[in-house]
Structures are given as C-alpha cells and as structure tokens.
Short mmCIF file of C-alpha atoms in Angstrom, two decimals:
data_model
loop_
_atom_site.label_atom_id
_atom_site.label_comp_id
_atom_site.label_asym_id
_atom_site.label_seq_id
_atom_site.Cartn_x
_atom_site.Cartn_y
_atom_site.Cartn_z
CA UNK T 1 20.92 34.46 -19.86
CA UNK T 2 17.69 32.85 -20.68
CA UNK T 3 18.11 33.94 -24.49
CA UNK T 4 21.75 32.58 -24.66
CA UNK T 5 20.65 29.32 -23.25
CA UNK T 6 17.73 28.61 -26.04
CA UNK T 7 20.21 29.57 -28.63
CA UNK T 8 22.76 27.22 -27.53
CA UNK T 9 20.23 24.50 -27.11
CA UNK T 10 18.97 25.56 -30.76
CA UNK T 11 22.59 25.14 -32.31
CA UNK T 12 22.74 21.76 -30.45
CA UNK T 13 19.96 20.12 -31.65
CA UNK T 14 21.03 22.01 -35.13
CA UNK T 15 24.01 19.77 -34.39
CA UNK T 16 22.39 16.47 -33.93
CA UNK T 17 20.36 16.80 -37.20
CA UNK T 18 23.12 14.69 -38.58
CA UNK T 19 22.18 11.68 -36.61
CA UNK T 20 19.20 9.88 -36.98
CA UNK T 21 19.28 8.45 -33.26
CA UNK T 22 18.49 12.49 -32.35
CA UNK T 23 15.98 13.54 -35.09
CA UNK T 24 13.14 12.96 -33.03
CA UNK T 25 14.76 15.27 -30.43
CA UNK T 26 15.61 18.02 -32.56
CA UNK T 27 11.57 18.24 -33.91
CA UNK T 28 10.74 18.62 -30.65
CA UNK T 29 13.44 21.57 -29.15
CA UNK T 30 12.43 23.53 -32.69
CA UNK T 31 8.80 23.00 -32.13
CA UNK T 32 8.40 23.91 -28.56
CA UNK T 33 10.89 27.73 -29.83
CA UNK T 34 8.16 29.31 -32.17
CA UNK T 35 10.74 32.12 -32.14
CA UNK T 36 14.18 33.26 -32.23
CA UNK T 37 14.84 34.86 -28.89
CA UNK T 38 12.10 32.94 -26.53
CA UNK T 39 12.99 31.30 -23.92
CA UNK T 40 12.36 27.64 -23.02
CA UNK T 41 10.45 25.74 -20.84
CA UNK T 42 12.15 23.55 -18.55
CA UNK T 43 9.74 20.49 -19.34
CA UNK T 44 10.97 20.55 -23.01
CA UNK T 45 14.42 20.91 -21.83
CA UNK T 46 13.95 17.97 -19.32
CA UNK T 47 12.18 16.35 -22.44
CA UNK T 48 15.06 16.83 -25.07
CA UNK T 49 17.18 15.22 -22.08
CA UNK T 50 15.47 12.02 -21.56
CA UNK T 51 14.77 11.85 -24.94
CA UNK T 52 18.80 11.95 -25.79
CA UNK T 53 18.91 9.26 -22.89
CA UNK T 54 16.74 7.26 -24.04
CA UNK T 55 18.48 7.26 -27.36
CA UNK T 56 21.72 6.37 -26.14
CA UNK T 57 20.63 3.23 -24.21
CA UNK T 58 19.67 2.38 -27.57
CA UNK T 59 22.98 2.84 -28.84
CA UNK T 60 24.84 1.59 -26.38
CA UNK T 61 23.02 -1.94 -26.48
CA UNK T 62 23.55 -2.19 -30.31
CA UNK T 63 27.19 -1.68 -29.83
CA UNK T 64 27.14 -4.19 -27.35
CA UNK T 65 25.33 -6.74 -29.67
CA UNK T 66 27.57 -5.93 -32.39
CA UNK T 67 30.58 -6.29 -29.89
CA UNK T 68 29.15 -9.49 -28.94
CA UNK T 69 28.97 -10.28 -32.82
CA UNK T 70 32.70 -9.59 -32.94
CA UNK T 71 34.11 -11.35 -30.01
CA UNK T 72 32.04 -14.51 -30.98
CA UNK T 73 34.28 -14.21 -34.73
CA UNK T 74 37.42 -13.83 -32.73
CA UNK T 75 36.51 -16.93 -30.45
CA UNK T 76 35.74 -19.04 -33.58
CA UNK T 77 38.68 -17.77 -35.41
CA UNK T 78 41.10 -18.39 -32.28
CA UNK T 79 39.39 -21.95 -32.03
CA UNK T 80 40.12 -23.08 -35.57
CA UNK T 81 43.69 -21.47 -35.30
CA UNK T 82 44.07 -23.76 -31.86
CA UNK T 83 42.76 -26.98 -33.68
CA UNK T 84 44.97 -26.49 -36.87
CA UNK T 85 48.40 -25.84 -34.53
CA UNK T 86 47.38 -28.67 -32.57
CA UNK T 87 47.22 -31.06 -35.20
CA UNK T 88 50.20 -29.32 -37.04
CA UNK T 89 52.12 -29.87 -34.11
CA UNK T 90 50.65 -33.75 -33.66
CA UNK T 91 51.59 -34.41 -37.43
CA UNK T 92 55.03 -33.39 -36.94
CA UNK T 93 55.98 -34.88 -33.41
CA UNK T 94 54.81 -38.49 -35.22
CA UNK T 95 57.35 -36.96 -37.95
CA UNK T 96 60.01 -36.66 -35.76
CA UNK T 97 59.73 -39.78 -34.20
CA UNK T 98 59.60 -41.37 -37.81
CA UNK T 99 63.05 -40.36 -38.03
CA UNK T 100 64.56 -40.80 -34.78
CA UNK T 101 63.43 -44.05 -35.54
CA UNK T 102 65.08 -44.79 -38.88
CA UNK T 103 62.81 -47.54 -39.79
CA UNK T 104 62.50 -48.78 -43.05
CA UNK T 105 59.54 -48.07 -45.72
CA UNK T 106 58.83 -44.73 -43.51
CA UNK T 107 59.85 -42.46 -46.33
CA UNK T 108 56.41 -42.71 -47.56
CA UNK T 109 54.40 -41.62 -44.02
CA UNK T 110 56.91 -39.34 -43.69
CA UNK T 111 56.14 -37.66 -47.10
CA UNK T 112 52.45 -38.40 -46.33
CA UNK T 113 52.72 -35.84 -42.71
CA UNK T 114 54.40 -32.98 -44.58
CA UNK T 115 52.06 -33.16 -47.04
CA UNK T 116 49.19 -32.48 -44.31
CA UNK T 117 51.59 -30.14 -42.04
CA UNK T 118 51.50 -28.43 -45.40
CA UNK T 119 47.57 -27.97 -45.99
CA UNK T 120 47.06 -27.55 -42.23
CA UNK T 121 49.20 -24.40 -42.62
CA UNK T 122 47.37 -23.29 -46.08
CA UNK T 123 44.00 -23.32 -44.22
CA UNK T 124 45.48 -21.64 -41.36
CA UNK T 125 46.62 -18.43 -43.62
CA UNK T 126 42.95 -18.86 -45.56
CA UNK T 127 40.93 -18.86 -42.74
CA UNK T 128 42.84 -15.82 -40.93
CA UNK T 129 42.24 -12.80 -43.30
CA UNK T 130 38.66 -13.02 -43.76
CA UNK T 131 38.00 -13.81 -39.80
CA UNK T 132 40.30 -10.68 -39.16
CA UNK T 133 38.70 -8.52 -41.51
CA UNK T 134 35.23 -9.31 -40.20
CA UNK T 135 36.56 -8.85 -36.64
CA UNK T 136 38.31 -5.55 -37.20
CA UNK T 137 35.23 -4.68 -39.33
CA UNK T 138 33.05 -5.08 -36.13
CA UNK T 139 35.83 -2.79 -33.85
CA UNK T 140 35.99 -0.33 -36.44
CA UNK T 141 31.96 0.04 -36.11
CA UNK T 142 31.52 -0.05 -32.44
CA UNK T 143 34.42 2.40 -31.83
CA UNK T 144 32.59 5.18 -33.89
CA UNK T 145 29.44 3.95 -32.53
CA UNK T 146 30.86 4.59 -28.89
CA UNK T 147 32.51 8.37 -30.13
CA UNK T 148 29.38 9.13 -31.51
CA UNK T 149 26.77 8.75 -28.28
CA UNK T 150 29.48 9.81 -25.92
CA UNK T 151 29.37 13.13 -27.72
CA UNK T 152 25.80 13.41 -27.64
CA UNK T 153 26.02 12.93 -23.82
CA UNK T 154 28.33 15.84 -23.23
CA UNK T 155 25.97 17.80 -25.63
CA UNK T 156 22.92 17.05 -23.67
CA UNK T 157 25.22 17.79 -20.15
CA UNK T 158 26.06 20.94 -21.46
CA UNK T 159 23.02 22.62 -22.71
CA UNK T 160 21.37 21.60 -19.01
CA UNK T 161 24.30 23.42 -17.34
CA UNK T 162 25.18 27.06 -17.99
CA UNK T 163 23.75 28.70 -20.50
CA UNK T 164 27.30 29.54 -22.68
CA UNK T 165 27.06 29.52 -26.63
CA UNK T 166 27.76 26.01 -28.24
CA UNK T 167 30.89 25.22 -30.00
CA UNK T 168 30.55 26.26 -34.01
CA UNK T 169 27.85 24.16 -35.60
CA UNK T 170 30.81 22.48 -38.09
CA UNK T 171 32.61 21.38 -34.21
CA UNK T 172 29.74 19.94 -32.84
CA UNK T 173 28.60 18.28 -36.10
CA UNK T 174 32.29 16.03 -36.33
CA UNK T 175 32.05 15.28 -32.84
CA UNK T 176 28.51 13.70 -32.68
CA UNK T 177 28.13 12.31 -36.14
CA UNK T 178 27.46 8.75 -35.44
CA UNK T 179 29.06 6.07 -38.07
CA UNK T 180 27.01 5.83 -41.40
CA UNK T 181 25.11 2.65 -41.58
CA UNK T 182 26.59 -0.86 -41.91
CA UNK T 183 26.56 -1.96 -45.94
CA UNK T 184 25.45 -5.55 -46.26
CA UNK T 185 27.38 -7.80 -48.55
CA UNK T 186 25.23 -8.00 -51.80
CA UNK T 187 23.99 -11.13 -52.36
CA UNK T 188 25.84 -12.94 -55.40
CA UNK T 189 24.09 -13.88 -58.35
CA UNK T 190 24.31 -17.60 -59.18
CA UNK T 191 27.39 -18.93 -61.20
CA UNK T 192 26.26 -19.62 -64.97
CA UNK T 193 26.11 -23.48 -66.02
CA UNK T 194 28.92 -24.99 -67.28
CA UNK T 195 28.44 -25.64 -71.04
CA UNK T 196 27.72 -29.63 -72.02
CA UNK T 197 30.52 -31.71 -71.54
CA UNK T 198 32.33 -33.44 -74.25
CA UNK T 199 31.71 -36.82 -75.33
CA UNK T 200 33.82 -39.27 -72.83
CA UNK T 201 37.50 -40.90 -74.17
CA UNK T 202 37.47 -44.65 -74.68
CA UNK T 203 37.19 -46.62 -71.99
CA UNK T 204 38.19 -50.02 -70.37
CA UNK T 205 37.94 -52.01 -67.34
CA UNK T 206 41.53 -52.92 -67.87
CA UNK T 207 41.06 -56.57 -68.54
CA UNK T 208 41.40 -58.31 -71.73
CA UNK T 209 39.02 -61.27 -72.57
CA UNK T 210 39.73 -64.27 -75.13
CA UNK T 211 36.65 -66.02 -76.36
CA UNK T 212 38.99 -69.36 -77.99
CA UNK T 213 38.53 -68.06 -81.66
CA UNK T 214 35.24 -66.22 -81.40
CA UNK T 215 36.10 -62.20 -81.12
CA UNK T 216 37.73 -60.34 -78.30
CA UNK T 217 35.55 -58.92 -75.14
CA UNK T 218 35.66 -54.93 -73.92
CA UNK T 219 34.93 -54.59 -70.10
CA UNK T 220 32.92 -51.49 -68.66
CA UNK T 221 34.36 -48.32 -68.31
CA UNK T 222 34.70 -46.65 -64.81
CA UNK T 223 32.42 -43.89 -63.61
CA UNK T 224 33.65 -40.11 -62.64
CA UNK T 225 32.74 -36.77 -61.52
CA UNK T 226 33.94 -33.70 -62.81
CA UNK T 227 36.64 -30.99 -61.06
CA UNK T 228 39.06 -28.53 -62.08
CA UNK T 229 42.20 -27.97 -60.22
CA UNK T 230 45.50 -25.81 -61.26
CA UNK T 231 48.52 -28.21 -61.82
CA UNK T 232 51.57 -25.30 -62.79
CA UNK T 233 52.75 -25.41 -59.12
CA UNK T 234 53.08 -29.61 -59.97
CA UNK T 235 54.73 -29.03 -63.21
CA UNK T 236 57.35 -26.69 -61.67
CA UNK T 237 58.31 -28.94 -59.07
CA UNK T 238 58.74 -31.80 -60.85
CA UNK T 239 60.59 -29.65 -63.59
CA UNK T 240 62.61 -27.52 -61.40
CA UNK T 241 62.43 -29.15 -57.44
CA UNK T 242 64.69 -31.43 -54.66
CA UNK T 243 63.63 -34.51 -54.32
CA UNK T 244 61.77 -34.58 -51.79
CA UNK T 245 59.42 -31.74 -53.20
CA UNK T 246 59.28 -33.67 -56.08
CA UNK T 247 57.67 -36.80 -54.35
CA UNK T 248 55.70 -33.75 -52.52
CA UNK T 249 54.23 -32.97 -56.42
CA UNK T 250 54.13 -36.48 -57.85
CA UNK T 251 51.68 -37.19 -54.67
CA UNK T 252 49.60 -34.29 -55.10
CA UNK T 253 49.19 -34.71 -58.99
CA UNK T 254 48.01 -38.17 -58.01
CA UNK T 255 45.42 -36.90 -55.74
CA UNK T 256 44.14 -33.96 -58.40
CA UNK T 257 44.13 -36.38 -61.87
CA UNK T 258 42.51 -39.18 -59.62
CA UNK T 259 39.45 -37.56 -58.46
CA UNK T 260 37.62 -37.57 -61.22
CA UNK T 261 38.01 -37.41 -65.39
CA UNK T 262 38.10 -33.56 -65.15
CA UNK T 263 41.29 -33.87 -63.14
CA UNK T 264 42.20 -36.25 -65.03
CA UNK T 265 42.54 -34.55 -68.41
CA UNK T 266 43.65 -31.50 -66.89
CA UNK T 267 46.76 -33.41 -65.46
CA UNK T 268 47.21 -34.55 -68.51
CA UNK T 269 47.07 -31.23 -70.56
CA UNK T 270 49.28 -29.24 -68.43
CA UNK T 271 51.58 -32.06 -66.76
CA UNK T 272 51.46 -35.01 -69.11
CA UNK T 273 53.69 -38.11 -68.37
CA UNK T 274 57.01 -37.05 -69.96
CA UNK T 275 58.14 -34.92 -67.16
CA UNK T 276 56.73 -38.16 -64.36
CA UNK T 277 58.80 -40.27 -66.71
CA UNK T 278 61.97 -37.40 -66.45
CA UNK T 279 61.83 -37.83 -62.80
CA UNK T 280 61.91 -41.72 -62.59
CA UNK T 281 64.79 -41.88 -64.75
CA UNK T 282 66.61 -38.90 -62.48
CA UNK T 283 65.70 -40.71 -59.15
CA UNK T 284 66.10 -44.58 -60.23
CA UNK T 285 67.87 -45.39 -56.58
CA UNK T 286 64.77 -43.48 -54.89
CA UNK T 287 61.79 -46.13 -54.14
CA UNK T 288 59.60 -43.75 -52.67
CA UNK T 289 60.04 -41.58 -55.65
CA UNK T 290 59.16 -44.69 -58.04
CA UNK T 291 56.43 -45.41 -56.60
CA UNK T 292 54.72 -42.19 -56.42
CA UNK T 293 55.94 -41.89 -60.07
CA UNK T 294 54.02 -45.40 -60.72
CA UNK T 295 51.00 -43.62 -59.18
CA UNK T 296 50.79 -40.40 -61.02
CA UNK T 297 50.74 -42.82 -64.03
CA UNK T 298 48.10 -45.17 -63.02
CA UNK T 299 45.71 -42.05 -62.32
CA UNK T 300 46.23 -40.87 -65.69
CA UNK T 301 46.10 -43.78 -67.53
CA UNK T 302 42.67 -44.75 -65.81
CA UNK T 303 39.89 -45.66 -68.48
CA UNK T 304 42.57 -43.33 -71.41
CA UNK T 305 43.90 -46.45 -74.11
CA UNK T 306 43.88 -43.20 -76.21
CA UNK T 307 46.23 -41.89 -73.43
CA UNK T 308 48.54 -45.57 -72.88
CA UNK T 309 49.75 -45.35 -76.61
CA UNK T 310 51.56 -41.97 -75.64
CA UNK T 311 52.71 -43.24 -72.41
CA UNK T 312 53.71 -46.31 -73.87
CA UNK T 313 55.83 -44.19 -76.80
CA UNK T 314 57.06 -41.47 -74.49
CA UNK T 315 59.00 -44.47 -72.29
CA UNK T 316 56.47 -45.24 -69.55
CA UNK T 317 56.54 -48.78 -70.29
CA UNK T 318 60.60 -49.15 -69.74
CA UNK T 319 60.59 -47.11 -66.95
CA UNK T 320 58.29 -48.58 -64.85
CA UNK T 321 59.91 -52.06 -65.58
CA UNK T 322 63.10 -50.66 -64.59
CA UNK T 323 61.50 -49.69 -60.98
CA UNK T 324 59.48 -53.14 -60.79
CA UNK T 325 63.39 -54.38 -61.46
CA UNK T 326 65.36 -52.51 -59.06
CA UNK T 327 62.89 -52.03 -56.21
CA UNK T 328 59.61 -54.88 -56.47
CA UNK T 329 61.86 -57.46 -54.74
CA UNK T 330 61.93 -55.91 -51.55
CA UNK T 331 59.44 -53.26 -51.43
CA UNK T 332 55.79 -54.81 -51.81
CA UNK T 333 54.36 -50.75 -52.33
CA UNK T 334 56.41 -50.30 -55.07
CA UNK T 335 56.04 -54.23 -56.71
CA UNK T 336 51.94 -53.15 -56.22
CA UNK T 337 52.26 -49.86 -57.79
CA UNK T 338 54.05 -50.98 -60.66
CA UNK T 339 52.37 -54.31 -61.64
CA UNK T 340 48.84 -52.02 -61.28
CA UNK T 341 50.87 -49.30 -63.77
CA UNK T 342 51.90 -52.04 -66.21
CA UNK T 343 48.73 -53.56 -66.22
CA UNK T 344 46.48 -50.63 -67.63
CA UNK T 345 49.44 -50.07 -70.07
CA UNK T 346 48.95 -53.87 -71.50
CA UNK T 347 45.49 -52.27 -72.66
CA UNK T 348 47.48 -51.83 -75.72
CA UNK T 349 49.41 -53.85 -78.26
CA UNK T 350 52.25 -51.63 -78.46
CA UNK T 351 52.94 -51.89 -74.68
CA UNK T 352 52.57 -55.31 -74.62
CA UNK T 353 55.15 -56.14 -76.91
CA UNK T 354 57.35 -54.48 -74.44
CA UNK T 355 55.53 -56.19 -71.80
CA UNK T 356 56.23 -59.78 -72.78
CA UNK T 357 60.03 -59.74 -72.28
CA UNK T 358 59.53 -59.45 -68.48
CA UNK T 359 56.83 -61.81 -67.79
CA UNK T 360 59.37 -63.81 -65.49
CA UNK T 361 60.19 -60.53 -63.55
CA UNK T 362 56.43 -60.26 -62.87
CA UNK T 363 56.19 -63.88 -61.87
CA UNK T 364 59.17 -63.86 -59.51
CA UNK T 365 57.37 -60.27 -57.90
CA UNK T 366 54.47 -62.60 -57.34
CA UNK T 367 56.59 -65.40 -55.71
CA UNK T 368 58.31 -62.81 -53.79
CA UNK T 369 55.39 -61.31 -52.17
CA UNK T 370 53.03 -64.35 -52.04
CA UNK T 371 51.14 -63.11 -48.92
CA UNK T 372 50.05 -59.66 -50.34
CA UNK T 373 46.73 -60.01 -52.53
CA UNK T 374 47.19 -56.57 -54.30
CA UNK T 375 50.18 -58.05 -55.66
CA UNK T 376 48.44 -61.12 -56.54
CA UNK T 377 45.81 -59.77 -58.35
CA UNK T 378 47.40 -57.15 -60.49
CA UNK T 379 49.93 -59.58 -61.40
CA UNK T 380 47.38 -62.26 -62.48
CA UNK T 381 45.47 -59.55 -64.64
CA UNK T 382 48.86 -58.16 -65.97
CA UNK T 383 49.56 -62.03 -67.04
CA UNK T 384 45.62 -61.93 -68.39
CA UNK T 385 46.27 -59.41 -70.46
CA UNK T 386 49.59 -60.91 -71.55
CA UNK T 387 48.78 -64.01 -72.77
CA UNK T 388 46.16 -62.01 -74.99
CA UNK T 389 49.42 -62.41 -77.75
CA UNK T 390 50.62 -65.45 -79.07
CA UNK T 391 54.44 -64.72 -78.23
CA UNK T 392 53.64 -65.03 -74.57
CA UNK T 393 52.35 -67.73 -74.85
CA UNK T 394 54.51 -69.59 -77.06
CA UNK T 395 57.50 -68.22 -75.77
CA UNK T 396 57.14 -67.18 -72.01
CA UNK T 397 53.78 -68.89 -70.26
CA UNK T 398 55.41 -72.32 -70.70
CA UNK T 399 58.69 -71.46 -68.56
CA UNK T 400 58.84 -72.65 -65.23
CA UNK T 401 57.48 -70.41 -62.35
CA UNK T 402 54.76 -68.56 -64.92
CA UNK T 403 51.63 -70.43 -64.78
CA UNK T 404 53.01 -71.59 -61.13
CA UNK T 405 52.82 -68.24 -59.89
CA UNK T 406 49.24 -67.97 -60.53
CA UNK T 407 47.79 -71.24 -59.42
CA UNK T 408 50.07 -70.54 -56.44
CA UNK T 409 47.69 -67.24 -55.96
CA UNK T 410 44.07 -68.86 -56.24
CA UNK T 411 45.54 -71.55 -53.63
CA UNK T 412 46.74 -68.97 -50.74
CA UNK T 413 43.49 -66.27 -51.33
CA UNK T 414 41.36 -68.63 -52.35
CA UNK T 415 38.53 -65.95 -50.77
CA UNK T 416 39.90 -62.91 -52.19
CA UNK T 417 37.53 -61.64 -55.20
CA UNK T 418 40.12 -59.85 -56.97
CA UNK T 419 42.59 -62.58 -56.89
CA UNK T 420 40.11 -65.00 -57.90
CA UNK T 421 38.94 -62.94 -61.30
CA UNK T 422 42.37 -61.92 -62.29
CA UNK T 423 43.83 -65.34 -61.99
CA UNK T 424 40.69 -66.99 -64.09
CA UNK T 425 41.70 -64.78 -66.33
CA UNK T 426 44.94 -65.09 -66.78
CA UNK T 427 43.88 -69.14 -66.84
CA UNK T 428 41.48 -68.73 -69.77
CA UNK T 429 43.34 -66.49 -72.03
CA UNK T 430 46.35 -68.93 -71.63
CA UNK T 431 44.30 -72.16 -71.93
CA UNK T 432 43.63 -71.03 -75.70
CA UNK T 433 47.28 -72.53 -76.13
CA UNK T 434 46.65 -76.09 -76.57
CA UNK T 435 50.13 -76.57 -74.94
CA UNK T 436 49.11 -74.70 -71.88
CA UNK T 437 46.17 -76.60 -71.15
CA UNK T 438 47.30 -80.17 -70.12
CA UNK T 439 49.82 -77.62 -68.14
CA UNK T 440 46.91 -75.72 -66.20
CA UNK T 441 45.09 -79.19 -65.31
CA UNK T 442 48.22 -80.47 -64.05
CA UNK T 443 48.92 -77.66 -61.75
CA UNK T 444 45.18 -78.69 -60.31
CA UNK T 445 43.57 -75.72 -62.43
CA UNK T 446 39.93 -77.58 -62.80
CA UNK T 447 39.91 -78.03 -58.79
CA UNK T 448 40.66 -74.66 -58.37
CA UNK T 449 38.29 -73.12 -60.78
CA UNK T 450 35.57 -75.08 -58.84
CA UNK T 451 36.39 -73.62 -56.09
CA UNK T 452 36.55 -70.04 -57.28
CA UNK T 453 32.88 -70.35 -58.88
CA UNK T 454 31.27 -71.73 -55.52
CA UNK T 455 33.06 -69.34 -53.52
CA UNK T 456 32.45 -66.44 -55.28
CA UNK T 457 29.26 -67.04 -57.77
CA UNK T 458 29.90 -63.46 -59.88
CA UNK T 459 32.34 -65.42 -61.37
CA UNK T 460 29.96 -67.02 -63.33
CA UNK T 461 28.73 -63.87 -64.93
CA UNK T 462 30.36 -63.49 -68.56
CA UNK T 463 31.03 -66.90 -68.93
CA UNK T 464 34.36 -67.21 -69.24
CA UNK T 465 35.50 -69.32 -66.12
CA UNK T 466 32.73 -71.82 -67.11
CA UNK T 467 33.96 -72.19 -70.30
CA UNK T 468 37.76 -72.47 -68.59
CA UNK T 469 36.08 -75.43 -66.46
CA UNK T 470 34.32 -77.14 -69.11
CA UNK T 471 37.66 -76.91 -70.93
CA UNK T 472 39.36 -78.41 -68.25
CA UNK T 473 37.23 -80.95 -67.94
CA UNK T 474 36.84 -82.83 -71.12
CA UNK T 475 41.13 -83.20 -71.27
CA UNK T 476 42.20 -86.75 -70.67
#
C-alpha cells in the first residue's frame, strides 16, 4: 500500500516536470525517495501539497491579471465602437433632416456627412480586428492557464487520497501541461530615411505684378509638407462611378493633393485633370459637382505654372468658364470656386488669352455677389492678372461695369486684407493704360488707395500701391 502510494506520487511529480510552476516540487518528492520502493514521509507529502498550493495561487492571480488585461481591451474596444456609432448615427439623423428639408445649397453638407459616415465606418472595421485579436489572444491564454492548475489540483488531491497507480505518465503530462509562455511582439526596427527630395516645381504666389515699363515681378511660392496617399480608388470613381460617388471622389482627391506637394504630385501622376475635366463636361447641370470639380483643380494647380499649361491645353480653362457661366449667378460657392480656379490658371499666357473674352462674366459675378469678400478678392486678382495683357486692356477694362466692379469692392470691404491687395492690383496693372487712368481717378481710385495704405500698412511693402497713388496723384 505504502509502496504503491510513493510510486504514484513518483509518476506525478514525473508528470509535472513539464511545468515550470511544479519544478521546485518535483526536486523535492525525488529527493526526500533515495530509492525505488521506500516509502514516504508524510511531512514531504504534506510539503509537495502546500508547495503545489502555493503554486497555484500563483497561477491563479496571473490569470486574473491577464484577465483583467483582457477585459480592460474589450472595454476600450466597446467604448470606441459606442463613440463611432454614436456619431455615425448623429451624422446621419442631421442627413436626414437635410433632406426632409429640401433646402437649397444642402447638396454640399449633405455630401460633406456621407463623406464622414463613411470614415467613421472605416475606423470602426480598423479598429475592430486588432482589439479582437488582442482580446481573444488574452482568453485563449487564461483558458489554458486555468486547464493547466486545475489539473495540478486534482493531481495533488489524488496522490493525498488512496494510494492507486497514476494515470500513464503521457495522460497526466496533456492534462497538466500549462500553456507555453506568452511571445512578445518584437520590437520593429526603425523605417529607413526617405532618400533627398527632388528639387521643388516653379512656383508663384498667383499674382502678377506690372512695374509701368520696368520688368515683370514673381511673388513667393507657398510652403508644404510632404505625404503619400493612394489615389486608384479616386481615379475609378471618377472614371467609372454615379454621381454622387463621383462628387464623393472629386472631394476626397481635393483633400489628398491639398495637403501638401507630395499629394499634390501624386494626384497629379495617377489622376491628372483630364478625367476632373471629363466629369464637368458629363455633369454641366450639377453645381455641386462643378464646384468640387473647380476644387480638385485649384489643389493641383497650387504653386504648378509647369502644371496650368496642361490644364490650360487639356480644356480646364473652358470648362471652368462654362460652370462660372451656368452656375456663378446664383450660387456664391461655385462663383468662389471658380474665379479662385481661373485665377491660378491666368499664371499663364496661354490661359489668359482664353481668359480675356469673359472678363465681363467675371465682373457681373462680382456685382452679383457684392457682399461676399472671397468673391471679391479672387475676382480683383483674376482682373490683376488680366490686365497683365494689352488686349484686356484695350479691349475689355474700358467697358462699363469692369473697373466699376472693383472700386465697388475696396468701397464695401474697405477692411478686408485680401480685398484690399487684389483690388490694388488689379488698379496698378490697369493704370499702365494711359486710357484707364483718368478712368480709375474718376471712379475715386486715389481716395481709395489712401485708404487701403492707412488701413492696412503691408500694403506698402513692394511698392506698388505707392507708385498707383503717386500716379494718381500727379493727373489733372
């Protein structure tokens, strides 16, 4: 009896070997049987039991920190899902009402909320996986944890009972083998530098400067930061899509070119304007679509005159007049999207020959929205630029309603920077017209110019609305 109950408590702590919580235990049973056959003393059985015990309080609270560990994932998982469907559901209740209403000039809001609906739910499915894996990573551990020092209880309960022969060793080995340990994610070795960028493209403020006779000015180019983004999903769209995923993609390629100049030639590699100009010409009756369209442009003609020439040749310039046309009378977005668009195209000769035919359209768009400054402005630098040729001058800045329009602008935001600048400018490159300037002095340019400079003194920076005054002043 005695014989059969030190062999089974041999083959049990045999059995344990396998797991390190027990190793400790198993030196001990060996070292206190010098020899097969012996019995054992009660104090190194009672030892080998507290011992196992003691060991599987020790397990036990390490599964419960690492079930603690797992519950607080699930919790923070659970409370990002519950933010994102709450503001999922917030975006598209204002949706819904956006519609019931009917209201005019929500097309844009509304295309706006889907468009965040839509990255709500992209984060959503991002954010689930890995908080799911990590979760069921943590079950997965602390179930074979659990297996693994319930079996060593029964073990220890059965040697201290009757003294019957232990299960095979390869039985009793499965049962109690306790989970291998946890593999920490290797830490990842930093990303290589990115290789020097290229030298920058040309680039321009967007404002054209006339010196009367003495050489033409260049404005400073516009800072950026670089970025990478993937644009086939755009280029598909717009290719293949409805409309309304199509003013979906002409938003989003607006937000990826105009981040930075890395965006910005990618969009233009792998989009380009042809297929923007494709969809303005498909969707001529759609404002919203125009003006996205107008905006997809503007980001990648930022700073690029290498880049207008191609827009300029590919159509861009016609199309967008056709949407100034059709739409800038009664829809001030679209009137400020295009006049912006058309105004970084004027960087270049080529666009504005086509340019100058529609200087009255831009005027009346001024006129029509009077009250909105964005629309002032760009339309007084798109007239700067303008009257940079001769044939404007000669042929267009003299018609009633031209050179009205702009005076007309300096008057009603007379403390509006932008306003200010692009209407001097359109002012000084249209006083080098001696048939203009008797014009601008009657339509109380000098008084306004005075103005500007007091009002806001980084006027007086390049020089140019100081010479205007001066100008001004010595006509009869």
């Amino acid at each position: 009896m005695v014989a059969n109950r030190g062999t089974g408590l041999r083959l049990l702590v045999l059995g344990l070997l396998s797991s390190e919580c027990c190793q400790e235990a198993a030196a001990l049973a060996v070292g206190g049987v010098a020899a097969r056959g012996l019995p054992v003393r009660s104090s190194d059985l009672d030892g080998v039991r507290n011992l196992l015990r003691s060991r599987i309080e020790v397990s036990k609270a390490a599964l419960r920190k690492e079930m603690s560990e797992a519950d607080f994932c699930r919790t923070e998982l659970d409370g990002a899902r519950s933010k994102l469907e709450t503001q999922s559901k917030v975006v598209e209740e204002k949706l819904r009402a956006l519609k019931a209403l009917g209201a005019k000039g929500t097309g844009h809001e509304e295309i706006d909320g889907e468009m965040a609906v839509k990255r709500a739910r992209q984060s959503l499915k991002a954010s689930a996986p890995e908080g799911e894996q990590q979760a069921s990573s943590f079950a997965a551990v602390s179930s074979r944890a659990a297996t693994g020092a319930a079996g060593a209880a029964r073990a220890a309960g059965a040697a201290g009972a009757a003294g019957h022969v232990e299960p095979p060793l390869d039985t009793r080995v499965e049962e109690v083998m306790l989970p291998p340990p946890r593999i920490e994610p290797a830490m990842l070795a930093p990303p290589p530098l990115p290789p020097p960028a290229a030298a920058p493209p040309p680039s321009n403020d967007g404002l054209l400067h006339r010196d009367f006779g003495h050489g033409h000015g260049q404005g400073q180019g516009e800072a950026s930061l670089p970025v990478v983004e993937p644009f086939q999903s755009v280029l598909g769209t717009l290719a293949n899509g409805q409309e309304r995923e199509r003013e979906v993609a002409l938003k989003e390629l607006t937000f990826l070119a105009g981040r930075d100049q890395s965006g910005q030639e990618q969009a233009i590699r792998e989009v380009g304007a042809m297929p923007v100009i494709q969809v303005m010409r498909s969707h001529t009756a759609s404002a919203g679509m125009q003006q996205s369209a107008c905006q997809a442009l503007r980001a990648m003609l930022k700073n690029r005159v290498d880049y207008q020439d191609d827009i300029t040749s590919c159509g861009g310039v016609e199309a967008v007049q056709t949407a100034l046309q059709r739409h800038g009378g009664d829809n001030v977005a679209v009137a400020e999207e295009a006049l912006w668009t058309m105004q970084k195209l004027s960087m270049v000769e080529a666009a504005r020959h086509q340019l100058v035919p529609g200087i009255d359209l831009v005027a009346q768009t001024m006129q029509r929205h009077h009250e909105e400054p964005a629309v002032q402005e760009s339309g007084c630098k798109l007239l700067g630029n303008l009257a940079y040729e001769e044939e404007a001058m000669t042929g267009h800045f003299l018609r009633p309603g031209v050179m009205e329009a702009v005076t007309e602008a300096m008057r009603e935001h007379p403390h509006d920077p932008g306003v200010q600048e692009g209407a001097i400018l359109a002012l000084h490159n249209a006083a080098c017209s001696t048939s203009l300037q008797k014009k601008i002095k009657d339509l109380g340019g000098e008084a306004l110019v005075q103005h500007a400079l007091r009002t806001h003194p980084f006027l007086c920076q390049d020089g140019s609305a100081q010479d205007l005054l001066d100008l001004l002043m010595d006509l009869p």
